[in-house]
Short mmCIF file of C-alpha atoms in Angstrom, two decimals:
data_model
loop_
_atom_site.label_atom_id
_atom_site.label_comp_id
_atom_site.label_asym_id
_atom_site.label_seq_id
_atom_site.Cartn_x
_atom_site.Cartn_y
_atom_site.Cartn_z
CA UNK I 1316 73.73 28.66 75.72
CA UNK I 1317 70.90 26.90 77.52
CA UNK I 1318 71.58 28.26 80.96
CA UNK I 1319 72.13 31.98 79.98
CA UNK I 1320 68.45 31.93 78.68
CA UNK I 1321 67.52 29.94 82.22
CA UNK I 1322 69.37 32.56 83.61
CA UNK I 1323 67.79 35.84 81.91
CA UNK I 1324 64.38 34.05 82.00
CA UNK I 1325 64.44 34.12 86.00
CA UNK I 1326 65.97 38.09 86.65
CA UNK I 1327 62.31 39.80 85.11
CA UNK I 1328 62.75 43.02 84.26
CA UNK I 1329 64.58 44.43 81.46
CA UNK I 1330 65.59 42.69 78.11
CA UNK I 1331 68.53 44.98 76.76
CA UNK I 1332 69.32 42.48 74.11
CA UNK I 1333 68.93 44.89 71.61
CA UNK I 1334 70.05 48.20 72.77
CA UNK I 1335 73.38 47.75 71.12
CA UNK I 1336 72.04 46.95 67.73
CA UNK I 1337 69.37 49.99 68.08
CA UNK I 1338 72.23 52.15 69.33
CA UNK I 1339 74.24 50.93 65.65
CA UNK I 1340 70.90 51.78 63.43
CA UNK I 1341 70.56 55.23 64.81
CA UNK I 1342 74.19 56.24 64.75
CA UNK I 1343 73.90 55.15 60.68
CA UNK I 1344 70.93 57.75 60.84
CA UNK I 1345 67.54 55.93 61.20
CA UNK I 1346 64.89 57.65 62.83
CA UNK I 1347 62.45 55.97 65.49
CA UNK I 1348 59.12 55.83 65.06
CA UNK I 1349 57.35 57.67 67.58
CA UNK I 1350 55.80 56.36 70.97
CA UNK I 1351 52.28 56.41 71.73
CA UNK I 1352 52.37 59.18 74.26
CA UNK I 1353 49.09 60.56 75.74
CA UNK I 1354 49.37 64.35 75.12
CA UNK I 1355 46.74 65.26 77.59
CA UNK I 1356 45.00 66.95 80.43
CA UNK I 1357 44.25 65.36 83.79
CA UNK I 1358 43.25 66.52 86.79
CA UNK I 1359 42.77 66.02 90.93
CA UNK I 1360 40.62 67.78 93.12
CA UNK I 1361 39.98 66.99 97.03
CA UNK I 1362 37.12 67.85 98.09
CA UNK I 1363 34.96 67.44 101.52
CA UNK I 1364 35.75 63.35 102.11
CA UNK I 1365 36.75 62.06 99.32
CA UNK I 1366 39.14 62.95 96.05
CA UNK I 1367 37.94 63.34 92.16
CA UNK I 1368 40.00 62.38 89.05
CA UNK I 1369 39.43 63.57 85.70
CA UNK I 1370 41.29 63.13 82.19
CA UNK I 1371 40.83 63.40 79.02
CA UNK I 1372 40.71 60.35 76.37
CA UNK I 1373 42.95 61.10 73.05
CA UNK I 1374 46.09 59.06 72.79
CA UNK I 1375 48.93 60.29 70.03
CA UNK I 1376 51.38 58.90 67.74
CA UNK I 1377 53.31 62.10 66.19
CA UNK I 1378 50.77 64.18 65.05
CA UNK I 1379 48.51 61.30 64.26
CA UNK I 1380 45.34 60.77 66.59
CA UNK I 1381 46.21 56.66 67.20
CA UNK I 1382 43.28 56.28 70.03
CA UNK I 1383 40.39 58.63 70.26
CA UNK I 1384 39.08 56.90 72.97
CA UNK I 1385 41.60 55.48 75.36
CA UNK I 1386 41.88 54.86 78.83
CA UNK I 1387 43.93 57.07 81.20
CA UNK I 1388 42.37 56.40 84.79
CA UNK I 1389 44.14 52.94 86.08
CA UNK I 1390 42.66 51.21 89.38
CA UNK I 1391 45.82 50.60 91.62
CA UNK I 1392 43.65 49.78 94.73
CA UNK I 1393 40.01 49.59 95.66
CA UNK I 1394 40.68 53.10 97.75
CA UNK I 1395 43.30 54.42 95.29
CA UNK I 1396 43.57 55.20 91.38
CA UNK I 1397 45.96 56.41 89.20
CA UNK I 1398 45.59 59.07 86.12
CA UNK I 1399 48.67 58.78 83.74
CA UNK I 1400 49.89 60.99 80.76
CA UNK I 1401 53.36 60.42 78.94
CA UNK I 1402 54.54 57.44 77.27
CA UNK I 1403 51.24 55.22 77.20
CA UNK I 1404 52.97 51.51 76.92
CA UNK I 1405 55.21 53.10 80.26
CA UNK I 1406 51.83 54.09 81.80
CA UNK I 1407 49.89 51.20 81.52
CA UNK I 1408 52.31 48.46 82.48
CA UNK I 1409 53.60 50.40 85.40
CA UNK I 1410 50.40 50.86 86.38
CA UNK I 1411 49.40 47.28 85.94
CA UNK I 1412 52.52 46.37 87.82
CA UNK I 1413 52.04 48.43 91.00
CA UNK I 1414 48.54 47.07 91.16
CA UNK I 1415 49.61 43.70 91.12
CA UNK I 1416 52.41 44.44 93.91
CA UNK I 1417 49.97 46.28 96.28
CA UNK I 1418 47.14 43.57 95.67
CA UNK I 1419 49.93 40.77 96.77
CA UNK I 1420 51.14 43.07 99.71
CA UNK I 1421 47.47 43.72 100.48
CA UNK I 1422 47.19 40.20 100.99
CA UNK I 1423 50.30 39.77 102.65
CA UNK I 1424 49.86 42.64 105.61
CA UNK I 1425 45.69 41.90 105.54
CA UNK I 1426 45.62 46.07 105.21
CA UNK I 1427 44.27 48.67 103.39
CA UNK I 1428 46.56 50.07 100.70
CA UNK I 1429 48.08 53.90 101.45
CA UNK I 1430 48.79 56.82 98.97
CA UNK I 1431 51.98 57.14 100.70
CA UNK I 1432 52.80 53.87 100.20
CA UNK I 1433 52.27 54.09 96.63
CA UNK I 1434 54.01 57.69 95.95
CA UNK I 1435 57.08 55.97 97.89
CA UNK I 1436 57.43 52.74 95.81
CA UNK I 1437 56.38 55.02 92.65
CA UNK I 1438 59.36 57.46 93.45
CA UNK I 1439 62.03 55.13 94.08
CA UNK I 1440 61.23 53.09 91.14
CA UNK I 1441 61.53 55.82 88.26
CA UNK I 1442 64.32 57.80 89.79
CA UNK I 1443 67.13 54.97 89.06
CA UNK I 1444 65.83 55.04 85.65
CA UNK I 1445 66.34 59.08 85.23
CA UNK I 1446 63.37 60.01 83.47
CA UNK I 1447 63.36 57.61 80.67
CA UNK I 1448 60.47 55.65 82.19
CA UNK I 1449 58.22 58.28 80.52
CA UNK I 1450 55.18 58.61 83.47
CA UNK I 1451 53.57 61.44 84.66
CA UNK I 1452 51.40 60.45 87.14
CA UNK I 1453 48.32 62.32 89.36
CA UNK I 1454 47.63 59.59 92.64
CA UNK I 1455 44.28 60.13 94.56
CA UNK I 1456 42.95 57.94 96.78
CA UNK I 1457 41.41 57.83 100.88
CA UNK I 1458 42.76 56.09 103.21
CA UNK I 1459 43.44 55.93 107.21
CA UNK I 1460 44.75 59.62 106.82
CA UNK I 1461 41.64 60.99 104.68
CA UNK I 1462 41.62 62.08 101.50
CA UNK I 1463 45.19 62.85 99.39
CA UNK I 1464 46.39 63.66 96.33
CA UNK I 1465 49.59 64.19 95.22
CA UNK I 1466 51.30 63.98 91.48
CA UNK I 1467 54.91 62.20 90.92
CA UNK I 1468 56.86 63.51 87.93
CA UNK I 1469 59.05 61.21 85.53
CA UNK I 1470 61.74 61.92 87.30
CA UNK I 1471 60.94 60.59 90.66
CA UNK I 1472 59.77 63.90 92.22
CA UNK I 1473 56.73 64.15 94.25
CA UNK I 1474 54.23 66.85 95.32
CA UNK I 1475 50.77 66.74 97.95
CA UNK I 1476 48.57 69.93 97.04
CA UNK I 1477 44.58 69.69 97.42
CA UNK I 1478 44.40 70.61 93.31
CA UNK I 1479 46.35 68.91 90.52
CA UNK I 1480 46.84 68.91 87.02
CA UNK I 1481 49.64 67.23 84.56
CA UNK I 1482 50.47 66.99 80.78
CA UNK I 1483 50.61 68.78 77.75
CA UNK I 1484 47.09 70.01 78.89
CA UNK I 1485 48.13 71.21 82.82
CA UNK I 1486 48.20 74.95 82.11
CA UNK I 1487 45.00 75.06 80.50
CA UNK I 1488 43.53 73.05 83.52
CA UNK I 1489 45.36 74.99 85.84
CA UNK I 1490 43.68 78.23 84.90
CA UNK I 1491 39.99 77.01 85.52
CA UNK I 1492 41.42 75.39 88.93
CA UNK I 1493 43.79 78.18 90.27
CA UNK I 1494 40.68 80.64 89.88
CA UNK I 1495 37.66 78.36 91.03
CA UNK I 1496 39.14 75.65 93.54
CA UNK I 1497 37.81 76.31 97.21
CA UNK I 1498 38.33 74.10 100.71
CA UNK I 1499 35.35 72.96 101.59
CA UNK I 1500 33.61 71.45 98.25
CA UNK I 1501 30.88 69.04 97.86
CA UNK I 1502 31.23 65.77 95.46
CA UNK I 1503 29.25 67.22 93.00
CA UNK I 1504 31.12 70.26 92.48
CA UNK I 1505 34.17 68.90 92.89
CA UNK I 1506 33.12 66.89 89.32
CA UNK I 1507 31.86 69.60 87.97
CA UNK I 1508 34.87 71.85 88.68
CA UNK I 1509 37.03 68.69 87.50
CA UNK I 1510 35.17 68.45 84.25
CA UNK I 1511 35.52 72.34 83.29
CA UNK I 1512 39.48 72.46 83.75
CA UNK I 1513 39.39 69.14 81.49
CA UNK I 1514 37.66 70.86 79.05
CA UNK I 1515 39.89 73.69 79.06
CA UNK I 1516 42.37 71.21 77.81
CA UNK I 1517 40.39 69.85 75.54
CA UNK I 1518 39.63 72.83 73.83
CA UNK I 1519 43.04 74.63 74.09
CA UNK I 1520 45.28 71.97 73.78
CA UNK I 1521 45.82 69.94 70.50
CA UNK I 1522 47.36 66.85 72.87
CA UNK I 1523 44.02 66.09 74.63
CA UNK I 1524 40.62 65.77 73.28
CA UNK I 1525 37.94 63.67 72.83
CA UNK I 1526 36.05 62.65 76.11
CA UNK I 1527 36.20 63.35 79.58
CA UNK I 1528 36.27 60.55 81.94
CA UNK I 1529 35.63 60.76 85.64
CA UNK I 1530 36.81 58.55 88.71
CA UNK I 1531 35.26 60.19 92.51
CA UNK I 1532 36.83 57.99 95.10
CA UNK I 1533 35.09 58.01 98.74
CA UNK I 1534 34.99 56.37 101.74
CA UNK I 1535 31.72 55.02 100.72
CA UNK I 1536 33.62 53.47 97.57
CA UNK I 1537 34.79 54.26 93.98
CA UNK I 1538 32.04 55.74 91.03
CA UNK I 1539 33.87 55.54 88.14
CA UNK I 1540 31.79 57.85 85.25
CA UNK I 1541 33.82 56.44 81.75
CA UNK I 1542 32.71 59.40 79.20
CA UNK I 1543 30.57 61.32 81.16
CA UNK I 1544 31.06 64.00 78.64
CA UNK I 1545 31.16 63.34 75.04
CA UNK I 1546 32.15 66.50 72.91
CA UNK I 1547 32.58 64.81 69.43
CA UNK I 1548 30.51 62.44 68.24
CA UNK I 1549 30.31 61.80 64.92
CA UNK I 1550 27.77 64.29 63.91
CA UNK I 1551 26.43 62.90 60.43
CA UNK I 1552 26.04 59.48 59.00
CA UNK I 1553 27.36 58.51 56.01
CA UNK I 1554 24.33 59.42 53.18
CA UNK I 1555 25.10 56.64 50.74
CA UNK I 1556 26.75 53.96 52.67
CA UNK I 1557 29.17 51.69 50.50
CA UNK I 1558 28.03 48.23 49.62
CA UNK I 1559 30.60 46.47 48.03
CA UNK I 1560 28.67 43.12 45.82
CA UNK I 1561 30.21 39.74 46.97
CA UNK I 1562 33.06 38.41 45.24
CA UNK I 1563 33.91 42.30 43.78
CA UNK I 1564 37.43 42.23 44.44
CA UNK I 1565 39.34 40.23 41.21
CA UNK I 1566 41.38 37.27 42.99
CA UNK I 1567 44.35 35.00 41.98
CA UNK I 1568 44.09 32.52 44.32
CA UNK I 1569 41.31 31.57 47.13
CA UNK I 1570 42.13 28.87 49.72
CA UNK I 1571 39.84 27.61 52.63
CA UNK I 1572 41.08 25.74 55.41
CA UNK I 1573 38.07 24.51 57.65
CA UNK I 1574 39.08 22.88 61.53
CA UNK I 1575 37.02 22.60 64.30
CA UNK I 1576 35.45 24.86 66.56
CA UNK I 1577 37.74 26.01 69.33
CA UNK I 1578 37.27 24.86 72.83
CA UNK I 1579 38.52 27.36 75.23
CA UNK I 1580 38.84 26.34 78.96
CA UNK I 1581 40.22 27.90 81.88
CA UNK I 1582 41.81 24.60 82.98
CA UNK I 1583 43.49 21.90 80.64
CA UNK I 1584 42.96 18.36 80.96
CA UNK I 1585 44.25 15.84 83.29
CA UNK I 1586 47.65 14.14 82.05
CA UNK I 1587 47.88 11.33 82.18
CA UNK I 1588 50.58 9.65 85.09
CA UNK I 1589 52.79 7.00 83.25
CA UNK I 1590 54.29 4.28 85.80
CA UNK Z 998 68.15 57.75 55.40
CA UNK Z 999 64.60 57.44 56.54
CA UNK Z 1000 63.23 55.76 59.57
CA UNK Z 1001 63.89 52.56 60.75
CA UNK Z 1002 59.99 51.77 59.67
CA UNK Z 1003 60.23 52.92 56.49
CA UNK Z 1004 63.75 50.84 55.47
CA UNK Z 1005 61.28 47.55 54.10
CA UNK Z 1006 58.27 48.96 53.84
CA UNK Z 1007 54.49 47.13 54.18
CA UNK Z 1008 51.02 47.82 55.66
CA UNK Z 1009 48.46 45.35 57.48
CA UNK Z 1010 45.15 46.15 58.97
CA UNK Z 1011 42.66 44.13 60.45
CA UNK Z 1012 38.72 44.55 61.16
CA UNK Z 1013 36.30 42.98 63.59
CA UNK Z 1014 32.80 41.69 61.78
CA UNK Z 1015 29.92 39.95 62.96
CA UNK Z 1016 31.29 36.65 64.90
CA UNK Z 1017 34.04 36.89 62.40
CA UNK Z 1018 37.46 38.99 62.04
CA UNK Z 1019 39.25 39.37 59.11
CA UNK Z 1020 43.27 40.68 58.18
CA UNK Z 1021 44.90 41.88 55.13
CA UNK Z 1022 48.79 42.78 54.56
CA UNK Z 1023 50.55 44.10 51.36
CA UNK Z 1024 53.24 40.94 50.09
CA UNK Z 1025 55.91 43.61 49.36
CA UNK Z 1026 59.31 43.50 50.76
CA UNK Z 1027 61.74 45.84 49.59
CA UNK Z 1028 65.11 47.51 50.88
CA UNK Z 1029 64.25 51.35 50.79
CA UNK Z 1030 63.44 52.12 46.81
CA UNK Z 1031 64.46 48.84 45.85
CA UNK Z 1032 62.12 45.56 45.80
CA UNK Z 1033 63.20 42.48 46.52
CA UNK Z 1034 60.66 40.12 46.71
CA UNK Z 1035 56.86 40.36 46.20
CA UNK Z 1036 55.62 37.15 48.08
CA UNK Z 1037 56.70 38.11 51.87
CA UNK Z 1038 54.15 36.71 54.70
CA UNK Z 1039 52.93 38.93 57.29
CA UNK Z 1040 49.94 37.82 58.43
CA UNK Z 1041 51.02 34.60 60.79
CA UNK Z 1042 48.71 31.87 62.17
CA UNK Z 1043 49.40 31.47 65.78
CA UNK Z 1044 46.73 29.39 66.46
CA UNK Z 1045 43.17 28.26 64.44
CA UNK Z 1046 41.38 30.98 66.39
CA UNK Z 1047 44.39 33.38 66.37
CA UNK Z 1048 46.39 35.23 63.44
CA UNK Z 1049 49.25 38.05 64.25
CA UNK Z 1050 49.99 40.59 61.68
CA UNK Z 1051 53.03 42.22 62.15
CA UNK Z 1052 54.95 45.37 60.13
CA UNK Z 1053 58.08 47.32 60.14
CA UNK Z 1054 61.72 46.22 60.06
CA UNK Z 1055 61.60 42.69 58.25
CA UNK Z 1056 64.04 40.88 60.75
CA UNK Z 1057 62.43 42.06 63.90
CA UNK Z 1058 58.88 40.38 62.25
CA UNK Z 1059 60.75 37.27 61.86
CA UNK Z 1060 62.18 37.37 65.24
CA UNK Z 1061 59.27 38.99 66.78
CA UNK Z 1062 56.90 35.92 65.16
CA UNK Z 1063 59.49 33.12 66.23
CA UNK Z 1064 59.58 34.22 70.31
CA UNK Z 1065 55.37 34.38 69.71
CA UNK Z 1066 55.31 30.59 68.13
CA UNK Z 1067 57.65 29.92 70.86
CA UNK Z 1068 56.05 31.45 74.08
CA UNK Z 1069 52.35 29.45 72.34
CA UNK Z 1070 53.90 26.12 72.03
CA UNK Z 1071 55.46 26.23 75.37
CA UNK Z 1072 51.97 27.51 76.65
CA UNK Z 1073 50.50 24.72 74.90
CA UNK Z 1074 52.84 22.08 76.26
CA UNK Z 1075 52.76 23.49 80.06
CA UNK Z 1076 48.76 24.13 80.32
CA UNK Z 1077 47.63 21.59 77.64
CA UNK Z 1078 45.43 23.73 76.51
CA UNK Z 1079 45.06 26.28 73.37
CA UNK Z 1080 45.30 29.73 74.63
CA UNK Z 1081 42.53 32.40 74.69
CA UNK Z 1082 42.89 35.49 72.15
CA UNK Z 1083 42.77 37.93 75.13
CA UNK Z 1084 45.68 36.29 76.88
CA UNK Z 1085 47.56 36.09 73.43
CA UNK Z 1086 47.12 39.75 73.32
CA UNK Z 1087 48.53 40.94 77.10
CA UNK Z 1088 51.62 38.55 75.96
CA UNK Z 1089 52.17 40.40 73.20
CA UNK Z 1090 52.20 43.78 74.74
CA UNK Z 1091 54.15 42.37 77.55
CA UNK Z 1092 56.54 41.10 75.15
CA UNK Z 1093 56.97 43.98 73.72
CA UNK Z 1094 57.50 46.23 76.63
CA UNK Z 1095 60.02 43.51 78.01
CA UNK Z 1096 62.05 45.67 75.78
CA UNK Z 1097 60.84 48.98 76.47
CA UNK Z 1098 64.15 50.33 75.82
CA UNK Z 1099 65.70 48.15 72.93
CA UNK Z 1100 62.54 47.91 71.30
CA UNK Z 1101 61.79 45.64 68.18
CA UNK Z 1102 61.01 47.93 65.48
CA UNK Z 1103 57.48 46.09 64.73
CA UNK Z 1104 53.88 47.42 65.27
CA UNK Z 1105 51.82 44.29 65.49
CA UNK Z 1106 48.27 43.31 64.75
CA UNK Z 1107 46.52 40.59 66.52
CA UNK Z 1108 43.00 39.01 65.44
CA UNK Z 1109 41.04 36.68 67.42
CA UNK Z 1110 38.04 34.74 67.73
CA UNK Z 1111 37.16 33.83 71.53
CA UNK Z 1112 34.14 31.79 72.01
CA UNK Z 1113 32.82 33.67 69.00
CA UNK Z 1114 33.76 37.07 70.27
CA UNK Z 1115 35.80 38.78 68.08
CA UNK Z 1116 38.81 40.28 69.26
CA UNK Z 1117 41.54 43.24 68.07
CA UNK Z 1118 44.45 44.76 69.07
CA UNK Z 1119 47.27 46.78 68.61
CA UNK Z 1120 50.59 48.01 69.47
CA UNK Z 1121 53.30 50.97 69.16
CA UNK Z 1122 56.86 49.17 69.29
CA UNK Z 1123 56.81 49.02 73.07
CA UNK Z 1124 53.46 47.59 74.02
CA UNK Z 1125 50.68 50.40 74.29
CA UNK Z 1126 48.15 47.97 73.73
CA UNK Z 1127 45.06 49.68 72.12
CA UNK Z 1128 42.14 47.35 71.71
CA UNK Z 1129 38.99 49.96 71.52
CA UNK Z 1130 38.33 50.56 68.00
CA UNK Z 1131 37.08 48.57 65.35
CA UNK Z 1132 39.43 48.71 62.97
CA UNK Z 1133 43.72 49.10 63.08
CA UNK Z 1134 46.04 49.81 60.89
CA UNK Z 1135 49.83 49.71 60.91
CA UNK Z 1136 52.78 50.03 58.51
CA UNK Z 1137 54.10 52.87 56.49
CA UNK Z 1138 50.39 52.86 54.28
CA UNK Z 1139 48.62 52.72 57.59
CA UNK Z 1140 47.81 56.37 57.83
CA UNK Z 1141 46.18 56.27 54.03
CA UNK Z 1142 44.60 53.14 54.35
CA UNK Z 1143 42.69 55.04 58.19
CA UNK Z 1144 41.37 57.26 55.47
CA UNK Z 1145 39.60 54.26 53.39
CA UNK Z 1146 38.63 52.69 56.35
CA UNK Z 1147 36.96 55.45 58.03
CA UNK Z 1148 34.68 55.68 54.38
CA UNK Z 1149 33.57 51.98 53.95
CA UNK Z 1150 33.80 50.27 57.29
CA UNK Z 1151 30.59 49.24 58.86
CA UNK Z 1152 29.92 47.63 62.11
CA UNK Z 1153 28.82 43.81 62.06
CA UNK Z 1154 29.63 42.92 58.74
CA UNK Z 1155 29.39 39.58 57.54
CA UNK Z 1156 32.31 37.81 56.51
CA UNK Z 1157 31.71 38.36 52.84
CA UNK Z 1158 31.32 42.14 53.03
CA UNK Z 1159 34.26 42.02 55.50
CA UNK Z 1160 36.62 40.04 52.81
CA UNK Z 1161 35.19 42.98 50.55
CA UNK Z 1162 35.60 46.07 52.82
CA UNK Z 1163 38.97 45.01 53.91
CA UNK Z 1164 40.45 44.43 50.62
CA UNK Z 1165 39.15 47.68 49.17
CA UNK Z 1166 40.50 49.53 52.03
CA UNK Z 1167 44.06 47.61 51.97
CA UNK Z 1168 44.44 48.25 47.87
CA UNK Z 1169 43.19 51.77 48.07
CA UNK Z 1170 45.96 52.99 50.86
CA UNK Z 1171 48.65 51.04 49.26
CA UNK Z 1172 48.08 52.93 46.05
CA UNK Z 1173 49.25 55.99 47.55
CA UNK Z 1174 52.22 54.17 49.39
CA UNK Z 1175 55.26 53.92 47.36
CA UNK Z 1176 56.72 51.42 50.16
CA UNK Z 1177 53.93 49.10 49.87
CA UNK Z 1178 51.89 47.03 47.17
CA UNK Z 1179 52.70 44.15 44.62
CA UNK Z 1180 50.18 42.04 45.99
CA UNK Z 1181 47.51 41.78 48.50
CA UNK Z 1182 46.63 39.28 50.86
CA UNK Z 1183 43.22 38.85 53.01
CA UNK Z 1184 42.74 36.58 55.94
CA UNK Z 1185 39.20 35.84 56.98
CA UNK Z 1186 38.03 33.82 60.18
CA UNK Z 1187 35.17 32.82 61.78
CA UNK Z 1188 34.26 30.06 63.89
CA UNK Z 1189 35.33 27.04 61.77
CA UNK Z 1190 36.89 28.66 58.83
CA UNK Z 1191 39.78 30.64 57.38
CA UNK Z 1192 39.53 31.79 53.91
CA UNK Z 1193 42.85 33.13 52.31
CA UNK Z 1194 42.74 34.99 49.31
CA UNK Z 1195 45.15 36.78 47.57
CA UNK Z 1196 44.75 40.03 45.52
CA UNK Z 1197 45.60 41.38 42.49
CA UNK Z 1198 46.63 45.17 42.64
CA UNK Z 1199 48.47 47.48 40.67
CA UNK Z 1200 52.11 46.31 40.06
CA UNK Z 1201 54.07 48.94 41.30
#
C-alpha cells in the first residue's frame, strides 16, 4: 500500500478519503457541526489614485460569536489585498495560497502583480468546484492600469464597479455607499465613507460586529489601519476579581515530568556523512 | 440522532499564562447517553514544548492524533530538529483543510511554548485557525465552560493560578454538560516543566 500513499502524497490538493464515510454518517441522520463562516460586512471604495478596503472583525460558529476579533483583510501582493467573508478556513487558505502562487510568479516574470491577473486565476479556480469553495471575495489593488476593484462571488462570477460591498452585511453597506459614493474622492474620505457603510453593518446586521479594520492601498504603498474603530470594548472591569488560593482544587493524582529547556533553531544540525 | 459532535461527547480548553500555558479535558467517553469508559486521553503530548487537545468524534481524535505524531516524527527525522509551536499550528490547520470536504469531525486545541512565548490556537473541523484570544474552548461543554472563563480568567497568570483558573472553569462547564464529566484532567507547561493533575468532579 506503500506506493498509493507515495502516490496521493505527490497530487496536493484534495484528500477525499473520507467523503464516503461522512456521506454514510449523515444518511444515518447526524448533523454537522457548523463552519466558521464570517457573517459580515466588507467594503471597496476607489477613490482619486488609489483603492480603500474596509471589514468588519466578528467571525461565527452558528449563532455563537467564535472570534470577536478576527482577521478578514489578507495581503495577496504588495499592490493588491483581498477582503473575504464566507467560510473562514476556505478564506484564509485560499487566500494564503494565491499569495504564495503570485509571490512565486512574481519572481518568475520579475513583474508587478495585476488585479486582473488575480480575478482570472480566482474565477477559474472556484467555478470547477460549483460554489462549495465557500469565498466571497472584494479584490482592490493599483497596478499598471490604476486603481481597480472588483468582487468575485463563490461561484466563479466576477464584477469591476468603483464601490463594493459583500456578505451578510452588503445591503446595509450598500445603503450608506449607493447614497454618498462620488468620482473624484480624496483618501481621507474615501476611509471615512468606508468606515460609515461598515458600521451600518455593524449595527444592522447580527453577522458582523465588533471592529472595523481598514487597508488604503496607493501607489505610494499600503497603510493598513487594524481596528481603527473600536465600538465595544469591554466597558467595566470586573469589581471583585476571583483569586482562587493555590492548591484549591481537591486532586487524585499530581505528576511532574521536568526535561530540558527547548532549543528552537531555524536550521538543524549537520549529520553526520558515514563512509 | 444528534450531531456527529455530540455522538461521544467531551470538552477541552486551554489558556495562555505568564511564560506558561496550561490545558484541561473532561476523561469521559461515552456513546450518546451511555458511558463507556471514564479514563479517555485527550490532551496529547506532541512534543516537550507542545500538547494538542483534540474533541469530537472519538475515532477521528485517534486518527487525527496518529497523522500529527506522524507528520512530527517525520519532521523530526528530515530537519533534525524539534519543531516550533507556530509551525505545529499552520500544520494542523493545513491538515485539516486537506480535507475541506471530508472533514474529520474534531475541533482541536493546540498549546505551545516557543522560546518562552506562549502560544494558542484553534480550529473548526476544516482549519479556520483562530489564534487571537486568550483562552479556547471546544467540545460539546465548550459553550458553558466560555461562560466560566469569561468570569475568572486573568491575563498573565502564573502557573499556579493558571492550574487553578483552568480547572475551575473546566469543572464548572462540565457540570452543566450531560455529555461530559467523570473526571478532569489539567496539563500545565512552562519552560522546563509539565505538571499533570487529575481532578475529582462530580460523578455523573
Amino acid at each position: 500500500m506503500q506506493y498509493l500513499d507515495n502516490y496521493l502524497q505527490s497530487k496536493g490538493g484534495y484528500d477525499y478519503t473520507n467523503v464516503k464515510r461522512n456521506e454514510l454518517m449523515k444518511a444515518q441522520g447526524f448533523k454537522e457541526m457548523p463552519f466558521t463562516k464570517t457573517g459580515t460586512t466588507i467594503v471597496g471604495v476607489i477613490f482619486d489614485g488609489g483603492v480603500v478596503m474596509a471589514a468588519d472583525t466578528r467571525a461565527t460558529a452558528g449563532s455563537i460569536v467564535a472570534d470577536k476579533n478576527c482577521e478578514k483583510l489578507h495581503p495577496l501582493a504588495p499592490n493588491i489585498w483581498a477582503a473575504g467573508a464566507g467560510t473562514a478556513a476556505d478564506l484564509h487558505h485560499q487566500c494564503a495560497h494565491f499569495n504564495a502562487k503570485l509571490k512565486l510568479q512574481r519572481l518568475n516574470l520579475n513583474r508587478q502583480s495585476r488585479v486582473n491577473e488575480v480575478i482570472t486565476k480566482l474565477t477559474t479556480k472556484l467555478f470547477p468546484y460549483r460554489g462549495h469553495i465557500g469565498v466571497a471575495l472584494i479584490i482592490g489593488g493599483i497596478d499598471s492600469n490604476g486603481p481597480q476593484l472588483a468582487s468575485v462571488s463563490p461561484h466563479g462570477n466576477y464584477v469591476y464597479h468603483p464601490f463594493q460591498s459583500m456578505g451578510s452585511g452588503s445591503l446595509a453597506a450598500l445603503g450608506i455607499l449607493e447614497a454618498k459614493f462620488q468620482d473624484g474622492l480624496t483618501k481621507q474620505q474615501a476611509i471615512d465613507l468606508a468606515i460609515e457603510a461598515i458600521e451600518a453593518g455593524i449595527f444592522h446586521d447580527m453577522g458582523s460586529g465588533s471592529n472595523v479594520d481598514v487597508v488604503a492601498i496607493t501607489k505610494e504603498g499600503v497603510d493598513y489601519r487594524r481596528n481603527i474603530r473600536q465600538y465595544n470594548a469591554k466597558s467595566h472591569q470586573k469589581q471583585i476579581p476571583y483569586q482562587f488560593p493555590a492548591n484549591n482544587t481537591p486532586a487524585l493524582r499530581k505528576f511532574e515530568f521536568n526535561f530540558e529547556k527547548q532549543e528552537l533553531s531555524e536550521v538543524g544540525q549537520e549529520m553526520e556523512i558515514v563512509e | 440522532m444528534s450531531g456527529i459532535f455530540e455522538y461521544n461527547g467531551g470538552s477541552i480548553v486551554g489558556m495562555k499564562g505568564k511564560n506558561c500555558i496550561a490545558m484541561a479535558c473532561d476523561r469521559r467517553f461515552g456513546q450518546q447517553m451511555s458511558t463507556i469508559t471514564t479514563n479517555y486521553q485527550k490532551v496529547f503530548k506532541i512534543q516537550d514544548n507542545i500538547l494538542l487537545a483534540l474533541s469530537g468524534l472519538n475515532s477521528d481524535i485517534h486518527t487525527f492524533y496518529a497523522l500529527m505524531e506522524k507528520e512530527i516524527n517525520l519532521y523530526n527525522l528530515k530537519e533534525n530538529r524539534k519543531m516550533k509551536p507556530t509551525t505545529f499550528a499552520n500544520l494542523v490547520a493545513s491538515a485539516l483543510y486537506e480535507r475541506r470536504f471530508g472533514p474529520f469531525f474534531v475541533t482541536p486545541i493546540v498549546a505551545g511554548l516557543e522560546n518562552g512565548k506562549p502560544i494558542l490556537a484553534t480550529y473548526d473541523s476544516i482549519g479556520c485557525k483562530s489564534d487571537l484570544d486568550d483562552f479556547q474552548v471546544g467540545g460539546t461543554g465548550g459553550n458553558y465552560i466560555y461562560g466560566a472563563c469569561e468570569a475568572f480568567f486573568k491575563p498573565d497568570l502564573s502557573p499556579e493560578e493558571l492550574e487553578e483558573v483552568i480547572g475551575q472553569s473546566l469543572v464548572s462547564g462540565c457540570d452543566r454538560d450531560s455529555l461530559s464529566g467523570w473526571g478532569g484532567v489539567v496539563y500545565v507547561l512552562t519552560e522546563q516543566k509539565l505538571t499533570v493533575k487529575i481532578l475529582k468532579t462530580k460523578q455523573t
